[in-house]
C-alpha positions as a Markdown table, in Angstrom:
| # | Residue | x | y | z |
|---|---|---|---|---|
| 1 | Met | 0.0 | 0.3 | -0.3 |
| 2 | Arg | 1.2 | 3.4 | -1.0 |
| 3 | Lys | 2.2 | 5.4 | 2.6 |
| 4 | Ser | 0.9 | 8.8 | 2.6 |
| 5 | Ala | 2.9 | 12.3 | 2.2 |
| 6 | Ser | 4.0 | 12.9 | 5.4 |
| 7 | Ser | 4.9 | 9.6 | 6.2 |
| 8 | Phe | 8.0 | 9.7 | 3.3 |
| 9 | Cys | 11.7 | 8.9 | 5.1 |
| 10 | Ala | 13.2 | 11.3 | 7.4 |
| 11 | Pro | 16.5 | 11.1 | 9.7 |
| 12 | Ser | 16.4 | 9.5 | 12.8 |
| 13 | Ser | 16.0 | 12.0 | 16.2 |
| 14 | Gln | 19.9 | 11.9 | 17.1 |
| 15 | Glu | 21.0 | 12.2 | 13.3 |
| 16 | Thr | 19.0 | 15.3 | 13.5 |
| 17 | Thr | 21.1 | 16.5 | 15.8 |
| 18 | Leu | 24.8 | 15.7 | 14.3 |
| 19 | Gly | 23.6 | 17.2 | 11.1 |
| 20 | Phe | 22.5 | 20.3 | 12.8 |
| 21 | Cys | 25.5 | 20.7 | 14.7 |
| 22 | Tyr | 27.9 | 19.6 | 11.9 |
| 23 | Leu | 25.7 | 22.2 | 9.4 |
| 24 | Ala | 26.7 | 25.4 | 11.8 |
| 25 | Phe | 30.4 | 24.4 | 12.0 |
| 26 | Gln | 30.5 | 23.8 | 8.3 |
| 27 | Met | 28.5 | 27.1 | 7.7 |
| 28 | Ile | 30.9 | 29.6 | 10.7 |
| 29 | Leu | 33.8 | 27.8 | 10.8 |
| 30 | Leu | 35.2 | 25.4 | 8.4 |
| 31 | Pro | 35.1 | 27.6 | 5.2 |
| 32 | Gly | 37.6 | 29.8 | 8.1 |
| 33 | Ile | 39.5 | 26.6 | 9.6 |
| 34 | Leu | 40.0 | 25.3 | 5.9 |
| 35 | Thr | 41.0 | 28.3 | 4.7 |
| 36 | Trp | 43.5 | 29.2 | 7.6 |
| 37 | Gly | 45.1 | 25.3 | 7.1 |
| 38 | Asn | 45.9 | 26.3 | 3.6 |
| 39 | Arg | 48.0 | 28.5 | 4.0 |
| 40 | Gln | 50.2 | 26.8 | 6.6 |
| 41 | Leu | 50.9 | 24.6 | 3.2 |
| 42 | Thr | 53.7 | 25.4 | 1.3 |
| 43 | Thr | 51.9 | 24.9 | -1.4 |
| 44 | Pro | 49.0 | 25.9 | -1.0 |
| 45 | Leu | 45.5 | 24.4 | -2.9 |
| 46 | Asn | 44.8 | 26.5 | -5.5 |
| 47 | Ser | 40.4 | 27.2 | -5.5 |
| 48 | Ala | 39.5 | 24.2 | -7.3 |
| 49 | Glu | 41.5 | 22.0 | -5.2 |
| 50 | Leu | 40.7 | 23.7 | -1.8 |
| 51 | Asn | 36.4 | 23.4 | -2.9 |
| 52 | Phe | 37.0 | 20.1 | -3.2 |
| 53 | Val | 38.7 | 19.1 | -0.1 |
| 54 | Phe | 35.3 | 21.5 | 1.6 |
| 55 | Tyr | 32.8 | 18.9 | -0.4 |
| 56 | Leu | 34.2 | 16.4 | 0.7 |
| 57 | Leu | 34.8 | 16.8 | 4.3 |
| 58 | Asn | 31.0 | 17.7 | 3.7 |
| 59 | Phe | 30.5 | 13.5 | 1.7 |
| 60 | Leu | 32.0 | 12.1 | 4.2 |
| 61 | Ala | 30.3 | 13.8 | 7.3 |
| 62 | Val | 26.6 | 12.9 | 5.4 |
| 63 | Ile | 27.9 | 9.1 | 4.9 |
| 64 | Leu | 28.9 | 9.0 | 9.0 |
| 65 | Ile | 26.1 | 11.1 | 10.5 |
| 66 | Phe | 23.2 | 9.8 | 8.1 |
| 67 | His | 24.2 | 6.5 | 6.9 |
| 68 | Asp | 21.3 | 5.1 | 8.6 |
| 69 | Phe | 18.7 | 7.6 | 6.9 |
| 70 | Leu | 20.7 | 7.5 | 3.6 |
| 71 | Gly | 19.7 | 2.8 | 4.4 |
| 72 | Arg | 16.0 | 3.3 | 5.1 |
| 73 | Ser | 16.1 | 6.3 | 2.3 |
| 74 | Ala | 17.0 | 3.3 | -0.7 |
| 75 | Gly | 14.8 | 1.1 | 0.9 |
| 76 | Gln | 12.2 | 3.7 | -0.1 |
| 77 | Val | 13.0 | 3.2 | -3.6 |
| 78 | Arg | 13.1 | -0.2 | -3.5 |
| 79 | Gln | 9.7 | -0.3 | -2.3 |
| 80 | His | 7.8 | 1.7 | -4.8 |
| 81 | Pro | 10.7 | 2.0 | -7.6 |
| 82 | Ala | 7.6 | 3.4 | -9.5 |
| 83 | Tyr | 7.2 | 6.3 | -7.8 |
| 84 | Phe | 10.0 | 7.1 | -7.2 |
| 85 | Cys | 10.7 | 7.2 | -11.7 |
| 86 | Gln | 8.1 | 9.6 | -11.7 |
| 87 | Ala | 8.8 | 12.3 | -9.2 |
| 88 | Val | 12.5 | 12.0 | -11.1 |
| 89 | Ile | 11.0 | 12.6 | -13.5 |
| 90 | Leu | 8.2 | 14.7 | -13.1 |
| 91 | Gly | 10.5 | 17.0 | -9.9 |
| 92 | Leu | 13.2 | 17.9 | -13.5 |
| 93 | Ala | 10.3 | 19.3 | -15.8 |
| 94 | Ala | 9.3 | 21.0 | -13.6 |
| 95 | Tyr | 12.8 | 22.4 | -12.0 |
| 96 | Tyr | 13.7 | 22.7 | -16.6 |
| 97 | Ala | 10.0 | 24.4 | -17.0 |
| 98 | Cys | 10.5 | 26.6 | -14.1 |
| 99 | Thr | 14.2 | 27.9 | -14.1 |
| 100 | Tyr | 13.1 | 29.0 | -18.3 |
| 101 | Thr | 10.6 | 31.0 | -16.4 |
| 102 | Ile | 12.9 | 32.7 | -14.0 |
| 103 | Asp | 15.6 | 33.0 | -16.4 |
| 104 | Tyr | 13.1 | 34.8 | -19.2 |
| 105 | Val | 11.7 | 37.2 | -15.6 |
| 106 | Val | 15.7 | 37.9 | -15.4 |
| 107 | Ser | 16.8 | 38.8 | -18.6 |
| 108 | Leu | 14.1 | 41.0 | -19.1 |
| 109 | Leu | 15.1 | 42.6 | -15.0 |
| 110 | Ser | 18.5 | 43.5 | -16.1 |
| 111 | Pro | 19.8 | 41.6 | -19.5 |
| 112 | Gly | 23.4 | 40.3 | -19.4 |
| 113 | Phe | 22.5 | 39.7 | -15.7 |
| 114 | Ala | 25.5 | 36.4 | -15.2 |
| 115 | Asn | 25.5 | 34.5 | -12.2 |
| 116 | Tyr | 28.4 | 35.2 | -10.2 |
| 117 | Asn | 28.6 | 31.6 | -8.6 |
| 118 | Asp | 27.8 | 30.1 | -11.4 |
| 119 | Gly | 31.4 | 32.4 | -12.9 |
| 120 | Ser | 33.9 | 31.2 | -10.1 |
| 121 | Ile | 32.5 | 27.3 | -11.1 |
| 122 | Ala | 33.2 | 28.7 | -14.4 |
| 123 | Ala | 36.6 | 29.6 | -12.9 |
| 124 | Met | 37.7 | 26.5 | -11.2 |
| 125 | Lys | 36.5 | 23.9 | -13.4 |
| 126 | Gln | 39.1 | 26.4 | -15.5 |
| 127 | Thr | 41.8 | 25.0 | -13.9 |
| 128 | Asn | 40.6 | 21.6 | -12.7 |
| 129 | Ala | 37.7 | 20.3 | -14.9 |
| 130 | Phe | 37.9 | 16.2 | -13.2 |
| 131 | Leu | 38.0 | 17.8 | -9.4 |
| 132 | Met | 34.5 | 20.3 | -10.1 |
| 133 | Leu | 32.7 | 17.4 | -12.1 |
| 134 | Ile | 33.4 | 14.6 | -9.2 |
| 135 | Gly | 33.2 | 17.4 | -6.4 |
| 136 | Thr | 29.6 | 19.5 | -7.9 |
| 137 | Val | 28.3 | 15.8 | -9.0 |
| 138 | Val | 29.2 | 13.2 | -7.3 |
| 139 | Leu | 29.2 | 14.7 | -3.3 |
| 140 | Val | 27.5 | 18.2 | -3.4 |
| 141 | Pro | 24.4 | 16.6 | -4.2 |
| 142 | Pro | 24.3 | 14.0 | -0.9 |
| 143 | Ala | 25.5 | 16.6 | 1.3 |
| 144 | Glu | 23.4 | 19.1 | 0.3 |
| 145 | Glu | 20.4 | 17.5 | -0.2 |
| 146 | Cys | 20.9 | 15.9 | 3.7 |
| 147 | Phe | 21.4 | 19.2 | 4.7 |
| 148 | Tyr | 18.4 | 21.2 | 3.2 |
| 149 | Arg | 16.0 | 18.6 | 2.5 |
| 150 | Gly | 16.2 | 16.0 | 4.8 |
| 151 | Leu | 17.4 | 18.2 | 7.8 |
| 152 | Ile | 15.2 | 21.1 | 7.0 |
| 153 | Phe | 12.7 | 20.6 | 5.0 |
| 154 | Arg | 11.4 | 17.3 | 6.4 |
| 155 | Asn | 11.7 | 18.5 | 10.6 |
| 156 | Leu | 9.8 | 22.0 | 9.1 |
| 157 | Tyr | 7.0 | 19.1 | 7.5 |
| 158 | Arg | 6.0 | 18.5 | 11.1 |
| 159 | Lys | 4.7 | 21.2 | 11.4 |
| 160 | Ser | 3.9 | 23.0 | 8.7 |
| 161 | Pro | 4.3 | 22.2 | 4.7 |
| 162 | Ala | 4.3 | 25.1 | 3.1 |
| 163 | Ala | 6.5 | 26.6 | 5.5 |
| 164 | Ala | 8.6 | 23.8 | 5.1 |
| 165 | Tyr | 8.8 | 25.1 | 1.4 |
| 166 | Ile | 9.3 | 28.5 | 2.2 |
| 167 | Val | 12.1 | 28.0 | 4.1 |
| 168 | Ser | 14.3 | 25.5 | 2.8 |
| 169 | Ile | 13.7 | 27.3 | -0.3 |
| 170 | Val | 15.4 | 30.8 | 0.2 |
| 171 | Ile | 17.9 | 29.0 | 2.7 |
| 172 | Phe | 19.3 | 27.1 | -0.1 |
| 173 | Ala | 18.7 | 30.4 | -2.4 |
| 174 | Cys | 20.4 | 32.3 | -0.3 |
| 175 | Ile | 23.1 | 29.4 | 1.2 |
| 176 | His | 24.2 | 30.1 | -2.8 |
| 177 | Val | 24.9 | 34.2 | -2.8 |
| 178 | Leu | 26.1 | 34.3 | 1.3 |
| 179 | Gly | 29.2 | 34.7 | -0.2 |
| 180 | Tyr | 28.3 | 37.5 | -1.9 |
| 181 | Val | 27.3 | 39.7 | 0.4 |
| 182 | Gly | 28.6 | 44.0 | 0.1 |
| 183 | Val | 30.6 | 42.8 | -3.3 |
| 184 | Tyr | 27.7 | 42.6 | -5.7 |
| 185 | Ser | 25.2 | 45.6 | -5.9 |
| 186 | Pro | 21.7 | 44.2 | -4.1 |
| 187 | Leu | 19.7 | 43.6 | -7.1 |
| 188 | Asp | 22.3 | 41.1 | -8.6 |
| 189 | Leu | 22.5 | 39.6 | -5.3 |
| 190 | Ala | 18.0 | 39.3 | -5.3 |
| 191 | Leu | 18.4 | 37.9 | -9.1 |
| 192 | Ala | 21.3 | 35.2 | -8.5 |
| 193 | Val | 18.8 | 34.3 | -5.6 |
| 194 | Leu | 15.8 | 34.4 | -7.5 |
| 195 | Gln | 17.3 | 31.8 | -10.2 |
| 196 | Tyr | 18.0 | 29.3 | -7.5 |
| 197 | Leu | 14.4 | 29.5 | -6.3 |
| 198 | Pro | 13.1 | 26.8 | -9.1 |
| 199 | Ala | 15.8 | 24.0 | -7.7 |
| 200 | Gly | 14.9 | 24.5 | -4.3 |
| 201 | Leu | 10.8 | 24.3 | -4.6 |
| 202 | Cys | 11.6 | 21.3 | -7.2 |
| 203 | Leu | 14.2 | 19.7 | -5.1 |
| 204 | Ala | 12.0 | 19.7 | -2.0 |
| 205 | Trp | 9.0 | 17.9 | -4.1 |
| 206 | Ser | 10.8 | 15.3 | -5.9 |
| 207 | Tyr | 11.5 | 13.7 | -1.7 |
| 208 | Val | 7.7 | 14.0 | -1.3 |
| 209 | Lys | 6.5 | 12.5 | -4.2 |
| 210 | Gly | 9.5 | 10.6 | -4.2 |
| 211 | Gln | 9.3 | 9.5 | -0.7 |
| 212 | Ser | 13.3 | 9.0 | -0.1 |
| 213 | Ile | 15.9 | 11.5 | -0.2 |
| 214 | Phe | 17.6 | 9.9 | -3.2 |
| 215 | Ala | 14.8 | 11.7 | -6.1 |
| 216 | Pro | 16.2 | 15.3 | -5.0 |
| 217 | Ile | 20.0 | 13.5 | -5.1 |
| 218 | Leu | 19.1 | 12.3 | -8.5 |
| 219 | Ile | 18.2 | 15.3 | -9.7 |
| 220 | His | 20.4 | 17.6 | -7.9 |
| 221 | Ala | 23.3 | 15.5 | -9.5 |
| 222 | Trp | 21.6 | 15.7 | -13.1 |
| 223 | Ile | 20.9 | 19.2 | -13.0 |
| 224 | Asn | 25.0 | 20.5 | -11.6 |
| 225 | Leu | 26.1 | 17.4 | -14.9 |
| 226 | Ser | 24.3 | 20.0 | -17.3 |
| 227 | Ala | 25.2 | 22.9 | -15.2 |
| 228 | Met | 29.2 | 21.8 | -16.3 |
| 229 | Gln | 28.4 | 21.1 | -19.2 |
| 230 | His | 27.9 | 24.7 | -20.1 |
| 231 | Leu | 30.4 | 26.7 | -17.9 |
| 232 | Arg | 32.3 | 27.6 | -19.7 |
């Protein structure tokens, strides 16, 4: 029998506590620690290599903290493969439709607008394309989905699905432009945030529809792979 949407796979209370603790560490302390440590090296890592280390540490933390959650999520895929495939296909279709619409709006508001985060990734891709490919396609999706969908979205969903969507979508969008606050104009930052809203919405929806965190992980990996192929 098909389970209700409210019963889709969620992290345990222990995983939630550890996950939020690591998420705070990742956002507040880890970038500074890595930057400081890199400066101590005889031959410092370039930006692509340093970002890969950041991605790898987050991926390993997710495997350590959420291995039971990931195992249960994999079980959901085996139990409901048709719903899982449907969630992935529809989620991707919705993402591309929403993204096309948002990009059109952005082009009207600011012709020639370029997303700064995409520019940074493109520059690192030029430095080391292989590391950036592995990092963004293999390491990033499980980490970000466990944190932003598994932790933030799923825990809020228990109390208010609407709040879960709004908060997780906004946080996911803002985290991708946080490093550019004070560097670029408020309008450019707002437009960059706007461009990330479709992904946050469709990834969260696919998690509910597929009842497994692997639905947004797979979609996220495909989106990043497609983006990497087009970045120059």
